XYZ file of C-alpha atoms in Angstrom:
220
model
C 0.000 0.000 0.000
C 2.955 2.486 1.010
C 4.806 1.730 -2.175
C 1.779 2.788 -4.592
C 0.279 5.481 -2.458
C 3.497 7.221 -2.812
C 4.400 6.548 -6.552
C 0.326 7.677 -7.191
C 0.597 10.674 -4.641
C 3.640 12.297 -6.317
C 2.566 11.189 -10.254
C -0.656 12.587 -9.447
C 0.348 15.688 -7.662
C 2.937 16.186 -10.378
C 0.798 16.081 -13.211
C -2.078 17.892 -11.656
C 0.396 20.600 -10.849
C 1.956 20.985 -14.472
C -1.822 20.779 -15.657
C -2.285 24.135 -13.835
C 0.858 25.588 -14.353
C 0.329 25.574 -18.205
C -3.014 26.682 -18.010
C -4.111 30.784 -17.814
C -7.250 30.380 -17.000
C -7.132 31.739 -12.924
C -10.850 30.006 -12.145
C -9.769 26.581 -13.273
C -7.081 26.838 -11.064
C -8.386 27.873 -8.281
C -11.442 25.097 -9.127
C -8.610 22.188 -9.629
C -6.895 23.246 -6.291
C -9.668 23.811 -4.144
C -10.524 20.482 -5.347
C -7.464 18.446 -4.795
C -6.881 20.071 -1.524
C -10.557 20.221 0.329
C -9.528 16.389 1.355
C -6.901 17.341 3.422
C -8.489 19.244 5.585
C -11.771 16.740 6.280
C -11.281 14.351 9.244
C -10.559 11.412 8.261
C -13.378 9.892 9.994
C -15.521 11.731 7.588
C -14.006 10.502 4.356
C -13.978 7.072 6.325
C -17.866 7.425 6.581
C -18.983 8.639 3.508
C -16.615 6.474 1.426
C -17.785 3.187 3.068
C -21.469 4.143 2.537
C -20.405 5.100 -1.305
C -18.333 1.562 -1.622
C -20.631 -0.821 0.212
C -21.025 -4.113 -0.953
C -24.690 -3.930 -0.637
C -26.950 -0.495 -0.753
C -23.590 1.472 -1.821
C -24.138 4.403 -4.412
C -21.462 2.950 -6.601
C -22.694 -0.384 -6.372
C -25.886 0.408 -7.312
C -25.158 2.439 -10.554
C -23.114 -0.527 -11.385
C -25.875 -2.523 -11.028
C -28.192 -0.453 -12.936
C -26.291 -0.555 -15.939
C -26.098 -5.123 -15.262
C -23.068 -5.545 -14.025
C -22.457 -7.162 -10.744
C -21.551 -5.396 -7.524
C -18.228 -5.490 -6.107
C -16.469 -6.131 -3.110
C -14.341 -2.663 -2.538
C -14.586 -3.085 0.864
C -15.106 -7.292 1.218
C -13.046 -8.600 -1.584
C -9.473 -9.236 -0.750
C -8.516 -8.655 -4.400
C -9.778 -5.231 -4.235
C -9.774 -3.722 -1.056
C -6.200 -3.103 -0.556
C -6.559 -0.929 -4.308
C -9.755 0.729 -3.280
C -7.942 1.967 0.349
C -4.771 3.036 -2.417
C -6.821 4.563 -4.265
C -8.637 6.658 -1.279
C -5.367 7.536 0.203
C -3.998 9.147 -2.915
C -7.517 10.830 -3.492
C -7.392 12.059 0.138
C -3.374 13.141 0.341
C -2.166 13.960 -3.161
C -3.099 18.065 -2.543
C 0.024 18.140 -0.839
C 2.427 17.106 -3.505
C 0.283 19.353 -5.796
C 0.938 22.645 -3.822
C 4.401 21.885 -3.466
C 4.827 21.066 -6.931
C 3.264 24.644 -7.952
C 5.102 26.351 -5.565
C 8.239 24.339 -6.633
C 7.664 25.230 -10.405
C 6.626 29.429 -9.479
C 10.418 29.479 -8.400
C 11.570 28.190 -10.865
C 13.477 31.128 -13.057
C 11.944 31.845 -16.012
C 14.370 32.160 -18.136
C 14.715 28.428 -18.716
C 11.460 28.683 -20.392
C 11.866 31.125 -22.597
C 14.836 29.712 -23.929
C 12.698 26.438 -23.720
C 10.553 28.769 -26.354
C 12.657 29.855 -28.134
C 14.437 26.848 -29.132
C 10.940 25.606 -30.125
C 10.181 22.940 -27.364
C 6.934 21.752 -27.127
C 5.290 21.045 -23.379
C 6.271 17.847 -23.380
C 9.711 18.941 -23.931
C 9.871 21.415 -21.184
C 8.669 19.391 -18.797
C 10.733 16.327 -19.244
C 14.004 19.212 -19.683
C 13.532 21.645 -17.958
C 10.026 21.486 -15.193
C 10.923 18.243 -13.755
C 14.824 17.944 -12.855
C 14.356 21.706 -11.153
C 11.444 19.747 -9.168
C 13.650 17.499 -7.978
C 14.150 18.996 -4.251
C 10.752 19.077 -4.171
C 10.364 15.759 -4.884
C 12.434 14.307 -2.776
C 10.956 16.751 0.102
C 7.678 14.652 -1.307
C 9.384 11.593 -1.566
C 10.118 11.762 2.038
C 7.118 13.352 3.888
C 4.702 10.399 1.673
C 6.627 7.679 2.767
C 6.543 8.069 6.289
C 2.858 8.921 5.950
C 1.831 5.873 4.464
C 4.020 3.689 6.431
C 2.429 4.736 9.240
C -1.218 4.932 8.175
C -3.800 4.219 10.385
C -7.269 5.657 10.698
C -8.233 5.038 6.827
C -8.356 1.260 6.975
C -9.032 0.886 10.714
C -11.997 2.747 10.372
C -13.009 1.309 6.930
C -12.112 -2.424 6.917
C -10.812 -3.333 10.419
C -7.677 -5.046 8.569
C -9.902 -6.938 6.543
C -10.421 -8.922 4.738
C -8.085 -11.906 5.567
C -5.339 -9.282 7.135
C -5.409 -7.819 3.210
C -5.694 -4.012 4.767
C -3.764 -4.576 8.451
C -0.897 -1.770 8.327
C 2.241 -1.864 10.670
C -0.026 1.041 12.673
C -2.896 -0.900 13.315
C -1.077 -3.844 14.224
C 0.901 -2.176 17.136
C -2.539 -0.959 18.071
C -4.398 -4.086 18.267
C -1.786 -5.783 20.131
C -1.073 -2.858 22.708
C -5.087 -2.544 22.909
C -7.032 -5.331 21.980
C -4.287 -8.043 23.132
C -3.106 -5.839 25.669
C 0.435 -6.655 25.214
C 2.167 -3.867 26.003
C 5.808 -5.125 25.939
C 5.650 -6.704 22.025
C 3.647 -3.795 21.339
C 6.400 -1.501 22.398
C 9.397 -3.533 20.793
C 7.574 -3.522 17.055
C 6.825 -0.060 17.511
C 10.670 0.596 18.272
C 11.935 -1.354 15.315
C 9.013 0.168 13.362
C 10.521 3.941 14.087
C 14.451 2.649 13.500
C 13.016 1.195 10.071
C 11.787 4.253 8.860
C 14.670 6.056 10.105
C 16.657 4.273 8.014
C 14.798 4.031 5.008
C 14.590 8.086 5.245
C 18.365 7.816 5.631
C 18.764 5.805 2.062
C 16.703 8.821 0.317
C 18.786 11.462 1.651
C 22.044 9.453 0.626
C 20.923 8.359 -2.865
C 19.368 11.959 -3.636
C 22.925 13.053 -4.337
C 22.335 10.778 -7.637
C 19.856 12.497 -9.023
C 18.425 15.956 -7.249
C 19.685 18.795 -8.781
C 20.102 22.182 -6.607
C 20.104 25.287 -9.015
């Protein structure tokens, strides 16, 4: 789940910030990141809530369109072949307006001068953004890189409060683990010991990006 909520967080975010960038039009940007970003700032609870009702096996809105048009209805919550894509796909829906600001922000600072010469030398949009757009994001996606990983490792309240783990352990995170058996098994000791490797482990794996960035972000 960590590894594609963070490759889909930062495509997504990336994309939906060059989508904006090369656009003029001030209301569709202002539409696109109100859009992206509202998520962010709902309790999680909430998106918990309304998504399950939305995704329910049986009586869920999407379900029942499905159904409507004779299909049959699927198991987004229930089916263990889907589940763990339809929390993926909730997490990026609900986090990717954070790699989208910081991608816009990242390409305003970028000096314009790059792009004219970009123009000049007749580059298309592809071009500039594969040239020119994306290797001066690179800081900022590594700060994305970073901040995404830890955030999915350590994700919690979506599939707790959605699926329970379930099914067949398909959605149980490191997070809800160390919960249950603190909590539920009220072993406080093993509890304690995962969490400890859990924090080294990400300390480490944090460590790797900053030492293999020097391969490939560029500071200008």
């Amino acid at each position: 789940m960590a590894f594609f909520s963070v490759i889909l967080n930062i495509a997504v975010g990336l994309f939906l910030a060059l989508l904006i960038a090369n656009k003029k039009s001030p209301v569709f940007n202002y539409l696109v990141r109100l859009f992206y970003f509202f998520p962010m700032i709902v309790a999680p609870v909430y998106i918990a809530v309304i998504w399950s009702n939305i995704l329910a096996a049986d009586g869920g809105l999407l379900n029942y369109y499905i159904q409507k048009i004779g299909f049959d209805a699927v198991g987004w919550l229930t089916d263990r072949r889907v589940a763990l894509k339809t929390i993926v796909g909730i997490e990026v829906w609900r986090l990717t307006g954070f790699a989208m600001l910081t991608f816009i922000a990242g390409i305003k600072n970028i000096s314009k001068d790059y792009f004219e010469a970009a123009s000049l030398d007749g580059a298309g949009v592809v071009q500039t953004a594969y040239y020119i757009t994306i290797p001066q994001l690179t800081p900022t996606i590594l700060l994305n890189l970073i901040m995404y990983v830890i955030t999915e490792l350590k994700t919690f309240d979506i599939p707790m409060l959605m699926t329970k783990g379930e099914p067949m352990d398909g959605t149980r995170t490191i997070a809800m683990y160390i919960y249950e058996t603190a909590f539920q098994k009220q072993d406080m000791g093993y509890a304690c010991a995962i969490s400890l490797f859990f924090v080294i482990g990400i300390m480490i794996l944090t460590c790797v990006q900053f030492i293999t960035s020097n391969r490939w972000v560029h500071y200008d």
